Amino acid sequence: MSSDSVIDNKRIKKLAISKPIVYGNTAKKLEESARTDYIPKEHTHLWTVFVKSPTINGDQDLTKYIKKVIFKLHETYPNSIRTIEQPPFEVTETGWGEFEINIKIVFQDGSNEKIINFYHLLRLHPYYMIPNVSTDNGTPNNGTNANKDIKNTHTIVPAFKKQNVIAKDGEKLKIDEDKGHVQSLFFDEIVFNEPYIKFFQHNLLAPSILPNNKTDAKIQPFSRQLELEEIKRLDVATEEVEKQIKEYHQKLIDLQK
Ligand code: SLL
Protein backbone atom coordinates (compact mmCIF):
# COMPACT_ATOMS: atom_id res chain seq x y z
CA MET A 1 0.00 0.00 0.00
CA SER A 2 1.50 3.36 -0.97
CA SER A 3 1.63 6.14 1.56
CA ASP A 4 -0.88 8.05 -0.61
CA SER A 5 -3.64 5.52 -0.10
CA VAL A 6 -2.96 5.42 3.62
CA ILE A 7 -3.67 9.14 3.70
CA ASP A 8 -6.71 8.73 1.38
CA ASN A 9 -8.23 6.31 3.83
CA LYS A 10 -8.06 8.70 6.73
CA ARG A 11 -11.11 10.49 7.98
CA ILE A 12 -11.06 14.26 8.25
CA LYS A 13 -11.52 14.86 11.95
CA LYS A 14 -14.13 17.35 13.12
CA LEU A 15 -15.42 18.07 9.61
CA ALA A 16 -19.11 17.71 8.85
CA ILE A 17 -20.43 18.36 5.35
CA SER A 18 -24.16 18.63 4.81
CA LYS A 19 -25.95 18.22 1.51
CA PRO A 20 -29.54 19.34 0.99
CA ILE A 21 -32.09 16.84 -0.21
CA VAL A 22 -35.79 16.81 -1.01
CA TYR A 23 -38.03 13.78 -0.83
CA GLY A 24 -41.74 13.19 -1.06
CA ASN A 25 -44.46 12.46 -3.54
CA THR A 26 -46.81 14.02 -6.03
CA ALA A 27 -50.19 12.50 -6.83
CA LYS A 28 -53.13 13.22 -9.05
CA LYS A 29 -56.57 11.78 -9.43
CA LEU A 30 -57.11 9.51 -12.39
CA GLU A 31 -60.30 10.09 -14.30
CA GLU A 32 -62.19 6.91 -14.96
CA SER A 33 -61.62 7.36 -18.70
CA ALA A 34 -57.88 7.32 -18.10
CA ARG A 35 -58.04 3.89 -16.53
CA THR A 36 -57.22 1.82 -19.59
CA ASP A 37 -56.48 -1.86 -19.95
CA TYR A 38 -53.14 -1.26 -18.26
CA ILE A 39 -54.63 0.54 -15.29
CA PRO A 40 -57.02 -1.46 -13.11
CA LYS A 41 -60.42 0.13 -12.51
CA GLU A 42 -59.87 0.39 -8.76
CA HIS A 43 -56.73 2.50 -9.21
CA THR A 44 -57.84 6.03 -8.44
CA HIS A 45 -54.50 7.85 -8.46
CA LEU A 46 -51.28 8.28 -10.39
CA TRP A 47 -48.35 9.04 -8.12
CA THR A 48 -44.58 9.52 -8.07
CA VAL A 49 -42.33 9.14 -5.04
CA PHE A 50 -38.85 10.64 -5.33
CA VAL A 51 -35.56 11.68 -3.78
CA LYS A 52 -34.07 14.69 -5.51
CA SER A 53 -31.71 17.59 -5.12
CA PRO A 54 -32.94 21.16 -4.57
CA THR A 55 -29.60 22.57 -5.75
CA ILE A 56 -28.81 24.39 -8.97
CA ASN A 57 -27.10 21.33 -10.43
CA GLY A 58 -29.99 19.16 -9.33
CA ASP A 59 -29.54 15.41 -9.49
CA GLN A 60 -26.08 15.78 -10.98
CA ASP A 61 -25.03 16.77 -7.46
CA LEU A 62 -26.77 13.77 -5.93
CA THR A 63 -25.02 11.19 -8.09
CA LYS A 64 -21.67 12.38 -6.75
CA TYR A 65 -22.46 10.69 -3.45
CA ILE A 66 -25.63 8.61 -3.97
CA LYS A 67 -25.18 5.25 -5.67
CA LYS A 68 -28.78 4.10 -5.59
CA VAL A 69 -32.13 4.63 -3.93
CA ILE A 70 -34.32 1.68 -2.95
CA PHE A 71 -38.05 2.27 -2.60
CA LYS A 72 -40.03 -0.44 -0.84
CA LEU A 73 -43.70 -0.21 -1.79
CA HIS A 74 -46.74 -1.86 -0.20
CA GLU A 75 -46.78 -5.59 -0.83
CA THR A 76 -49.95 -5.22 -2.93
CA TYR A 77 -47.57 -4.01 -5.67
CA PRO A 78 -45.76 -6.50 -7.89
CA ASN A 79 -41.96 -6.39 -7.40
CA SER A 80 -42.52 -4.15 -4.42
CA ILE A 81 -38.80 -3.43 -3.96
CA ARG A 82 -37.73 -0.94 -6.64
CA THR A 83 -34.04 -0.15 -6.93
CA ILE A 84 -33.18 2.99 -8.88
CA GLU A 85 -29.53 3.27 -9.84
CA GLN A 86 -29.55 6.55 -11.72
CA PRO A 87 -31.46 9.81 -11.61
CA PRO A 88 -34.24 10.61 -11.51
CA PHE A 89 -34.43 8.60 -8.31
CA GLU A 90 -38.17 8.07 -8.47
CA VAL A 91 -40.95 5.53 -8.89
CA THR A 92 -44.21 6.27 -10.67
CA GLU A 93 -47.21 4.01 -10.10
CA THR A 94 -50.97 3.94 -10.01
CA GLY A 95 -52.97 2.75 -7.04
CA TRP A 96 -55.87 3.28 -4.65
CA GLY A 97 -54.38 3.60 -1.19
CA GLU A 98 -51.94 5.57 0.93
CA PHE A 99 -49.13 3.73 2.72
CA GLU A 100 -45.68 4.19 4.20
CA ILE A 101 -42.94 3.89 1.60
CA ASN A 102 -39.60 2.71 2.94
CA ILE A 103 -36.74 4.62 1.30
CA LYS A 104 -33.11 3.56 1.51
CA ILE A 105 -30.32 5.79 0.23
CA VAL A 106 -27.12 3.89 -0.59
CA PHE A 107 -23.93 5.94 -0.90
CA GLN A 108 -21.19 5.64 -3.50
CA ASP A 109 -18.42 3.11 -2.97
CA GLY A 110 -15.53 4.50 -1.01
CA SER A 111 -17.72 6.65 1.19
CA ASN A 112 -17.99 4.05 3.93
CA GLU A 113 -21.27 5.69 4.85
CA LYS A 114 -24.09 3.61 6.29
CA ILE A 115 -27.34 3.34 4.32
CA ILE A 116 -29.91 5.97 5.29
CA ASN A 117 -33.24 4.35 6.02
CA PHE A 118 -36.50 6.28 6.44
CA TYR A 119 -40.21 6.34 5.62
CA HIS A 120 -42.44 8.63 3.60
CA LEU A 121 -46.21 8.50 3.86
CA LEU A 122 -47.51 8.43 0.31
CA ARG A 123 -50.16 11.10 0.13
CA LEU A 124 -52.99 10.85 -2.36
CA HIS A 125 -55.64 12.89 -0.58
CA PRO A 126 -55.86 16.54 0.47
CA TYR A 127 -55.97 15.79 4.17
CA TYR A 128 -53.38 16.27 6.82
CA MET A 129 -53.03 15.39 10.47
CA ILE A 130 -52.69 17.84 13.30
CA PRO A 131 -51.79 16.74 16.81
CA ASN A 132 -54.63 17.11 19.32
CA VAL A 133 -53.91 19.89 21.75
CA SER A 134 -55.42 19.81 25.23
CA THR A 135 -57.65 22.76 25.94
CA ASP A 136 -57.83 24.56 29.30
CA ASN A 137 -60.50 22.22 30.65
CA GLY A 138 -58.36 19.21 29.79
CA THR A 139 -60.47 17.87 26.92
CA PRO A 140 -58.72 17.31 23.63
CA ASN A 141 -59.42 19.86 20.96
CA ASN A 142 -60.58 17.93 17.94
CA GLY A 143 -61.10 20.88 15.67
CA THR A 144 -64.31 21.49 13.80
CA ASN A 145 -65.93 18.93 11.51
CA ALA A 146 -62.95 16.70 12.03
CA ASN A 147 -62.69 12.93 12.16
CA LYS A 148 -60.61 11.40 14.84
CA ASP A 149 -58.09 8.76 14.03
CA ILE A 150 -57.96 5.51 15.97
CA LYS A 151 -55.25 6.47 18.41
CA ASN A 152 -57.02 9.73 19.17
CA THR A 153 -53.73 11.61 19.23
CA HIS A 154 -54.23 13.27 15.87
CA THR A 155 -57.09 14.94 14.13
CA ILE A 156 -57.58 14.61 10.41
CA VAL A 157 -58.61 17.89 8.87
CA PRO A 158 -59.29 18.72 5.25
CA ALA A 159 -56.60 21.02 3.91
CA PHE A 160 -57.78 24.21 2.33
CA LYS A 161 -58.13 24.47 -1.40
CA LYS A 162 -55.10 25.50 -3.42
CA GLN A 163 -52.83 26.05 -0.52
CA ASN A 164 -49.34 25.50 0.68
CA VAL A 165 -49.49 24.35 4.22
CA ILE A 166 -46.80 23.19 6.52
CA ALA A 167 -48.22 20.04 8.03
CA LYS A 168 -46.52 18.06 10.77
CA ASP A 169 -42.73 17.93 11.11
CA GLY A 170 -41.90 20.37 8.34
CA GLU A 171 -43.90 18.67 5.63
CA LYS A 172 -44.64 21.04 2.78
CA LEU A 173 -48.04 20.04 1.53
CA LYS A 174 -49.34 21.57 -1.66
CA ILE A 175 -52.88 20.98 -2.76
CA ASP A 176 -54.90 21.90 -5.80
CA GLU A 177 -58.19 20.29 -4.97
CA ASP A 178 -59.90 21.32 -8.21
CA LYS A 179 -57.42 19.34 -10.24
CA GLY A 180 -57.04 16.62 -7.61
CA HIS A 181 -53.31 17.32 -7.30
CA VAL A 182 -51.41 16.74 -4.08
CA GLN A 183 -47.74 17.29 -3.38
CA SER A 184 -46.04 16.32 -0.13
CA LEU A 185 -42.42 17.44 0.23
CA PHE A 186 -39.77 17.28 2.89
CA PHE A 187 -36.54 19.22 2.87
CA ASP A 188 -33.69 17.59 4.74
CA GLU A 189 -29.93 17.41 4.90
CA ILE A 190 -27.59 14.48 4.63
CA VAL A 191 -24.70 15.05 7.01
CA PHE A 192 -21.36 13.42 6.24
CA ASN A 193 -19.49 13.31 9.51
CA GLU A 194 -15.71 13.10 9.36
CA PRO A 195 -15.66 11.91 5.72
CA TYR A 196 -12.75 10.03 4.20
CA ILE A 197 -10.28 12.42 2.58
CA LYS A 198 -10.59 10.82 -0.86
CA PHE A 199 -14.39 10.71 -0.74
CA PHE A 200 -14.46 14.30 0.45
CA GLN A 201 -12.17 15.46 -2.37
CA HIS A 202 -13.86 13.55 -5.17
CA ASN A 203 -17.47 13.45 -4.10
CA LEU A 204 -18.30 16.15 -1.57
CA LEU A 205 -16.05 19.10 -2.25
CA ALA A 206 -18.26 20.93 -4.77
CA PRO A 207 -20.58 23.34 -2.92
CA SER A 208 -24.31 22.62 -2.98
CA ILE A 209 -25.95 25.84 -4.05
CA LEU A 210 -29.64 26.40 -3.57
CA PRO A 211 -31.28 28.48 -6.32
CA ASN A 212 -31.55 32.17 -5.57
CA ASN A 213 -35.19 32.83 -6.23
CA LYS A 214 -38.55 31.14 -6.34
CA THR A 215 -38.87 30.97 -10.13
CA ASP A 216 -38.81 27.21 -10.20
CA ALA A 217 -41.15 26.85 -7.22
CA LYS A 218 -43.31 24.50 -9.26
CA ILE A 219 -40.55 21.94 -9.54
CA GLN A 220 -39.11 22.41 -6.09
CA PRO A 221 -40.07 25.21 -3.72
CA PHE A 222 -36.80 25.48 -1.79
CA SER A 223 -34.56 28.45 -2.48
CA ARG A 224 -32.32 30.90 -0.67
CA GLN A 225 -35.01 33.55 -1.01
CA LEU A 226 -37.57 31.37 0.74
CA GLU A 227 -35.01 30.47 3.37
CA LEU A 228 -34.45 34.19 4.06
CA GLU A 229 -38.20 34.84 4.18
CA GLU A 230 -38.57 32.04 6.69
CA ILE A 231 -35.77 33.45 8.84
CA LYS A 232 -37.57 36.82 8.79
CA ARG A 233 -40.83 35.19 9.86
CA LEU A 234 -39.00 33.42 12.67
CA ASP A 235 -37.45 36.73 13.78
CA VAL A 236 -40.88 38.37 13.89
CA ALA A 237 -42.27 35.43 15.84
CA THR A 238 -39.36 35.52 18.29
CA GLU A 239 -39.90 39.24 18.86
CA GLU A 240 -43.61 38.67 19.45
CA VAL A 241 -42.90 35.90 21.97
CA GLU A 242 -40.38 38.08 23.79
CA LYS A 243 -42.92 40.92 23.91
CA GLN A 244 -45.56 38.61 25.35
CA ILE A 245 -43.16 37.25 27.95
CA LYS A 246 -42.43 40.82 29.05
CA GLU A 247 -46.15 41.62 29.25
CA TYR A 248 -46.92 38.52 31.32
CA HIS A 249 -43.96 39.22 33.53
CA GLN A 250 -45.30 42.72 34.19
CA LYS A 251 -48.79 41.31 34.87
CA LEU A 252 -47.30 38.92 37.38
CA ILE A 253 -45.48 41.74 39.16
CA ASP A 254 -48.72 43.80 39.23
CA LEU A 255 -50.67 40.85 40.64
CA GLN A 256 -48.04 40.23 43.31
CA LYS A 257 -48.39 43.86 44.36
C1 SLL B 1 -54.85 1.13 2.92
N1 SLL B 1 -53.13 0.28 4.37
O1 SLL B 1 -55.63 0.27 3.23
C2 SLL B 1 -53.37 0.86 3.11
C3 SLL B 1 -52.85 -0.01 2.04
C4 SLL B 1 -52.24 -0.23 -0.32
C5 SLL B 1 -52.19 0.46 -1.63
C6 SLL B 1 -52.72 0.68 0.76
C7 SLL B 1 -52.60 -1.44 -4.78
C8 SLL B 1 -51.90 -1.42 -6.06
C9 SLL B 1 -52.12 -2.62 -6.83
C10 SLL B 1 -52.51 -0.18 -3.92
O2 SLL B 1 -52.83 0.92 -4.28
N2 SLL B 1 -52.11 -0.48 -2.69
O3 SLL B 1 -53.18 -3.25 -6.68
O4 SLL B 1 -51.29 -2.89 -7.68
O5 SLL B 1 -55.22 2.23 2.47
CSV table of C-alpha atoms and ligand atoms in Angstrom, one decimal:
chain,number,residue,atom,x,y,z
A,1,MET,CA,0.0,0.0,0.0
A,2,SER,CA,1.5,3.4,-1.0
A,3,SER,CA,1.6,6.1,1.6
A,4,ASP,CA,-0.9,8.0,-0.6
A,5,SER,CA,-3.6,5.5,-0.1
A,6,VAL,CA,-3.0,5.4,3.6
A,7,ILE,CA,-3.7,9.1,3.7
A,8,ASP,CA,-6.7,8.7,1.4
A,9,ASN,CA,-8.2,6.3,3.8
A,10,LYS,CA,-8.1,8.7,6.7
A,11,ARG,CA,-11.1,10.5,8.0
A,12,ILE,CA,-11.1,14.3,8.3
A,13,LYS,CA,-11.5,14.9,11.9
A,14,LYS,CA,-14.1,17.3,13.1
A,15,LEU,CA,-15.4,18.1,9.6
A,16,ALA,CA,-19.1,17.7,8.9
A,17,ILE,CA,-20.4,18.4,5.4
A,18,SER,CA,-24.2,18.6,4.8
A,19,LYS,CA,-25.9,18.2,1.5
A,20,PRO,CA,-29.5,19.3,1.0
A,21,ILE,CA,-32.1,16.8,-0.2
A,22,VAL,CA,-35.8,16.8,-1.0
A,23,TYR,CA,-38.0,13.8,-0.8
A,24,GLY,CA,-41.7,13.2,-1.1
A,25,ASN,CA,-44.5,12.5,-3.5
A,26,THR,CA,-46.8,14.0,-6.0
A,27,ALA,CA,-50.2,12.5,-6.8
A,28,LYS,CA,-53.1,13.2,-9.0
A,29,LYS,CA,-56.6,11.8,-9.4
A,30,LEU,CA,-57.1,9.5,-12.4
A,31,GLU,CA,-60.3,10.1,-14.3
A,32,GLU,CA,-62.2,6.9,-15.0
A,33,SER,CA,-61.6,7.4,-18.7
A,34,ALA,CA,-57.9,7.3,-18.1
A,35,ARG,CA,-58.0,3.9,-16.5
A,36,THR,CA,-57.2,1.8,-19.6
A,37,ASP,CA,-56.5,-1.9,-19.9
A,38,TYR,CA,-53.1,-1.3,-18.3
A,39,ILE,CA,-54.6,0.5,-15.3
A,40,PRO,CA,-57.0,-1.5,-13.1
A,41,LYS,CA,-60.4,0.1,-12.5
A,42,GLU,CA,-59.9,0.4,-8.8
A,43,HIS,CA,-56.7,2.5,-9.2
A,44,THR,CA,-57.8,6.0,-8.4
A,45,HIS,CA,-54.5,7.9,-8.5
A,46,LEU,CA,-51.3,8.3,-10.4
A,47,TRP,CA,-48.3,9.0,-8.1
A,48,THR,CA,-44.6,9.5,-8.1
A,49,VAL,CA,-42.3,9.1,-5.0
A,50,PHE,CA,-38.8,10.6,-5.3
A,51,VAL,CA,-35.6,11.7,-3.8
A,52,LYS,CA,-34.1,14.7,-5.5
A,53,SER,CA,-31.7,17.6,-5.1
A,54,PRO,CA,-32.9,21.2,-4.6
A,55,THR,CA,-29.6,22.6,-5.7
A,56,ILE,CA,-28.8,24.4,-9.0
A,57,ASN,CA,-27.1,21.3,-10.4
A,58,GLY,CA,-30.0,19.2,-9.3
A,59,ASP,CA,-29.5,15.4,-9.5
A,60,GLN,CA,-26.1,15.8,-11.0
A,61,ASP,CA,-25.0,16.8,-7.5
A,62,LEU,CA,-26.8,13.8,-5.9
A,63,THR,CA,-25.0,11.2,-8.1
A,64,LYS,CA,-21.7,12.4,-6.7
A,65,TYR,CA,-22.5,10.7,-3.5
A,66,ILE,CA,-25.6,8.6,-4.0
A,67,LYS,CA,-25.2,5.2,-5.7
A,68,LYS,CA,-28.8,4.1,-5.6
A,69,VAL,CA,-32.1,4.6,-3.9
A,70,ILE,CA,-34.3,1.7,-2.9
A,71,PHE,CA,-38.1,2.3,-2.6
A,72,LYS,CA,-40.0,-0.4,-0.8
A,73,LEU,CA,-43.7,-0.2,-1.8
A,74,HIS,CA,-46.7,-1.9,-0.2
A,75,GLU,CA,-46.8,-5.6,-0.8
A,76,THR,CA,-49.9,-5.2,-2.9
A,77,TYR,CA,-47.6,-4.0,-5.7
A,78,PRO,CA,-45.8,-6.5,-7.9
A,79,ASN,CA,-42.0,-6.4,-7.4
A,80,SER,CA,-42.5,-4.2,-4.4
A,81,ILE,CA,-38.8,-3.4,-4.0
A,82,ARG,CA,-37.7,-0.9,-6.6
A,83,THR,CA,-34.0,-0.2,-6.9
A,84,ILE,CA,-33.2,3.0,-8.9
A,85,GLU,CA,-29.5,3.3,-9.8
A,86,GLN,CA,-29.5,6.6,-11.7
A,87,PRO,CA,-31.5,9.8,-11.6
A,88,PRO,CA,-34.2,10.6,-11.5
A,89,PHE,CA,-34.4,8.6,-8.3
A,90,GLU,CA,-38.2,8.1,-8.5
A,91,VAL,CA,-40.9,5.5,-8.9
A,92,THR,CA,-44.2,6.3,-10.7
A,93,GLU,CA,-47.2,4.0,-10.1
A,94,THR,CA,-51.0,3.9,-10.0
A,95,GLY,CA,-53.0,2.7,-7.0
A,96,TRP,CA,-55.9,3.3,-4.7
A,97,GLY,CA,-54.4,3.6,-1.2
A,98,GLU,CA,-51.9,5.6,0.9
A,99,PHE,CA,-49.1,3.7,2.7
A,100,GLU,CA,-45.7,4.2,4.2
A,101,ILE,CA,-42.9,3.9,1.6
A,102,ASN,CA,-39.6,2.7,2.9
A,103,ILE,CA,-36.7,4.6,1.3
A,104,LYS,CA,-33.1,3.6,1.5
A,105,ILE,CA,-30.3,5.8,0.2
A,106,VAL,CA,-27.1,3.9,-0.6
A,107,PHE,CA,-23.9,5.9,-0.9
A,108,GLN,CA,-21.2,5.6,-3.5
A,109,ASP,CA,-18.4,3.1,-3.0
A,110,GLY,CA,-15.5,4.5,-1.0
A,111,SER,CA,-17.7,6.7,1.2
A,112,ASN,CA,-18.0,4.0,3.9
A,113,GLU,CA,-21.3,5.7,4.9
A,114,LYS,CA,-24.1,3.6,6.3
A,115,ILE,CA,-27.3,3.3,4.3
A,116,ILE,CA,-29.9,6.0,5.3
A,117,ASN,CA,-33.2,4.3,6.0
A,118,PHE,CA,-36.5,6.3,6.4
A,119,TYR,CA,-40.2,6.3,5.6
A,120,HIS,CA,-42.4,8.6,3.6
A,121,LEU,CA,-46.2,8.5,3.9
A,122,LEU,CA,-47.5,8.4,0.3
A,123,ARG,CA,-50.2,11.1,0.1
A,124,LEU,CA,-53.0,10.9,-2.4
A,125,HIS,CA,-55.6,12.9,-0.6
A,126,PRO,CA,-55.9,16.5,0.5
A,127,TYR,CA,-56.0,15.8,4.2
A,128,TYR,CA,-53.4,16.3,6.8
A,129,MET,CA,-53.0,15.4,10.5
A,130,ILE,CA,-52.7,17.8,13.3
A,131,PRO,CA,-51.8,16.7,16.8
A,132,ASN,CA,-54.6,17.1,19.3
A,133,VAL,CA,-53.9,19.9,21.8
A,134,SER,CA,-55.4,19.8,25.2
A,135,THR,CA,-57.7,22.8,25.9
A,136,ASP,CA,-57.8,24.6,29.3
A,137,ASN,CA,-60.5,22.2,30.6
A,138,GLY,CA,-58.4,19.2,29.8
A,139,THR,CA,-60.5,17.9,26.9
A,140,PRO,CA,-58.7,17.3,23.6
A,141,ASN,CA,-59.4,19.9,21.0
A,142,ASN,CA,-60.6,17.9,17.9
A,143,GLY,CA,-61.1,20.9,15.7
A,144,THR,CA,-64.3,21.5,13.8
A,145,ASN,CA,-65.9,18.9,11.5
A,146,ALA,CA,-62.9,16.7,12.0
A,147,ASN,CA,-62.7,12.9,12.2
A,148,LYS,CA,-60.6,11.4,14.8
A,149,ASP,CA,-58.1,8.8,14.0
A,150,ILE,CA,-58.0,5.5,16.0
A,151,LYS,CA,-55.2,6.5,18.4
A,152,ASN,CA,-57.0,9.7,19.2
A,153,THR,CA,-53.7,11.6,19.2
A,154,HIS,CA,-54.2,13.3,15.9
A,155,THR,CA,-57.1,14.9,14.1
A,156,ILE,CA,-57.6,14.6,10.4
A,157,VAL,CA,-58.6,17.9,8.9
A,158,PRO,CA,-59.3,18.7,5.3
A,159,ALA,CA,-56.6,21.0,3.9
A,160,PHE,CA,-57.8,24.2,2.3
A,161,LYS,CA,-58.1,24.5,-1.4
A,162,LYS,CA,-55.1,25.5,-3.4
A,163,GLN,CA,-52.8,26.0,-0.5
A,164,ASN,CA,-49.3,25.5,0.7
A,165,VAL,CA,-49.5,24.4,4.2
A,166,ILE,CA,-46.8,23.2,6.5
A,167,ALA,CA,-48.2,20.0,8.0
A,168,LYS,CA,-46.5,18.1,10.8
A,169,ASP,CA,-42.7,17.9,11.1
A,170,GLY,CA,-41.9,20.4,8.3
A,171,GLU,CA,-43.9,18.7,5.6
A,172,LYS,CA,-44.6,21.0,2.8
A,173,LEU,CA,-48.0,20.0,1.5
A,174,LYS,CA,-49.3,21.6,-1.7
A,175,ILE,CA,-52.9,21.0,-2.8
A,176,ASP,CA,-54.9,21.9,-5.8
A,177,GLU,CA,-58.2,20.3,-5.0
A,178,ASP,CA,-59.9,21.3,-8.2
A,179,LYS,CA,-57.4,19.3,-10.2
A,180,GLY,CA,-57.0,16.6,-7.6
A,181,HIS,CA,-53.3,17.3,-7.3
A,182,VAL,CA,-51.4,16.7,-4.1
A,183,GLN,CA,-47.7,17.3,-3.4
A,184,SER,CA,-46.0,16.3,-0.1
A,185,LEU,CA,-42.4,17.4,0.2
A,186,PHE,CA,-39.8,17.3,2.9
A,187,PHE,CA,-36.5,19.2,2.9
A,188,ASP,CA,-33.7,17.6,4.7
A,189,GLU,CA,-29.9,17.4,4.9
A,190,ILE,CA,-27.6,14.5,4.6
A,191,VAL,CA,-24.7,15.1,7.0
A,192,PHE,CA,-21.4,13.4,6.2
A,193,ASN,CA,-19.5,13.3,9.5
A,194,GLU,CA,-15.7,13.1,9.4
A,195,PRO,CA,-15.7,11.9,5.7
A,196,TYR,CA,-12.8,10.0,4.2
A,197,ILE,CA,-10.3,12.4,2.6
A,198,LYS,CA,-10.6,10.8,-0.9
A,199,PHE,CA,-14.4,10.7,-0.7
A,200,PHE,CA,-14.5,14.3,0.4
A,201,GLN,CA,-12.2,15.5,-2.4
A,202,HIS,CA,-13.9,13.5,-5.2
A,203,ASN,CA,-17.5,13.5,-4.1
A,204,LEU,CA,-18.3,16.2,-1.6
A,205,LEU,CA,-16.1,19.1,-2.3
A,206,ALA,CA,-18.3,20.9,-4.8
A,207,PRO,CA,-20.6,23.3,-2.9
A,208,SER,CA,-24.3,22.6,-3.0
A,209,ILE,CA,-25.9,25.8,-4.1
A,210,LEU,CA,-29.6,26.4,-3.6
A,211,PRO,CA,-31.3,28.5,-6.3
A,212,ASN,CA,-31.6,32.2,-5.6
A,213,ASN,CA,-35.2,32.8,-6.2
A,214,LYS,CA,-38.5,31.1,-6.3
A,215,THR,CA,-38.9,31.0,-10.1
A,216,ASP,CA,-38.8,27.2,-10.2
A,217,ALA,CA,-41.2,26.9,-7.2
A,218,LYS,CA,-43.3,24.5,-9.3
A,219,ILE,CA,-40.6,21.9,-9.5
A,220,GLN,CA,-39.1,22.4,-6.1
A,221,PRO,CA,-40.1,25.2,-3.7
A,222,PHE,CA,-36.8,25.5,-1.8
A,223,SER,CA,-34.6,28.5,-2.5
A,224,ARG,CA,-32.3,30.9,-0.7
A,225,GLN,CA,-35.0,33.6,-1.0
A,226,LEU,CA,-37.6,31.4,0.7
A,227,GLU,CA,-35.0,30.5,3.4
A,228,LEU,CA,-34.5,34.2,4.1
A,229,GLU,CA,-38.2,34.8,4.2
A,230,GLU,CA,-38.6,32.0,6.7
A,231,ILE,CA,-35.8,33.4,8.8
A,232,LYS,CA,-37.6,36.8,8.8
A,233,ARG,CA,-40.8,35.2,9.9
A,234,LEU,CA,-39.0,33.4,12.7
A,235,ASP,CA,-37.4,36.7,13.8
A,236,VAL,CA,-40.9,38.4,13.9
A,237,ALA,CA,-42.3,35.4,15.8
A,238,THR,CA,-39.4,35.5,18.3
A,239,GLU,CA,-39.9,39.2,18.9
A,240,GLU,CA,-43.6,38.7,19.5
A,241,VAL,CA,-42.9,35.9,22.0
A,242,GLU,CA,-40.4,38.1,23.8
A,243,LYS,CA,-42.9,40.9,23.9
A,244,GLN,CA,-45.6,38.6,25.3
A,245,ILE,CA,-43.2,37.3,28.0
A,246,LYS,CA,-42.4,40.8,29.1
A,247,GLU,CA,-46.2,41.6,29.2
A,248,TYR,CA,-46.9,38.5,31.3
A,249,HIS,CA,-44.0,39.2,33.5
A,250,GLN,CA,-45.3,42.7,34.2
A,251,LYS,CA,-48.8,41.3,34.9
A,252,LEU,CA,-47.3,38.9,37.4
A,253,ILE,CA,-45.5,41.7,39.2
A,254,ASP,CA,-48.7,43.8,39.2
A,255,LEU,CA,-50.7,40.8,40.6
A,256,GLN,CA,-48.0,40.2,43.3
A,257,LYS,CA,-48.4,43.9,44.4
B,1,SLL,C1,-54.8,1.1,2.9
B,1,SLL,N1,-53.1,0.3,4.4
B,1,SLL,O1,-55.6,0.3,3.2
B,1,SLL,C2,-53.4,0.9,3.1
B,1,SLL,C3,-52.8,0.0,2.0
B,1,SLL,C4,-52.2,-0.2,-0.3
B,1,SLL,C5,-52.2,0.5,-1.6
B,1,SLL,C6,-52.7,0.7,0.8
B,1,SLL,C7,-52.6,-1.4,-4.8
B,1,SLL,C8,-51.9,-1.4,-6.1
B,1,SLL,C9,-52.1,-2.6,-6.8
B,1,SLL,C10,-52.5,-0.2,-3.9
B,1,SLL,O2,-52.8,0.9,-4.3
B,1,SLL,N2,-52.1,-0.5,-2.7
B,1,SLL,O3,-53.2,-3.3,-6.7
B,1,SLL,O4,-51.3,-2.9,-7.7
B,1,SLL,O5,-55.2,2.2,2.5
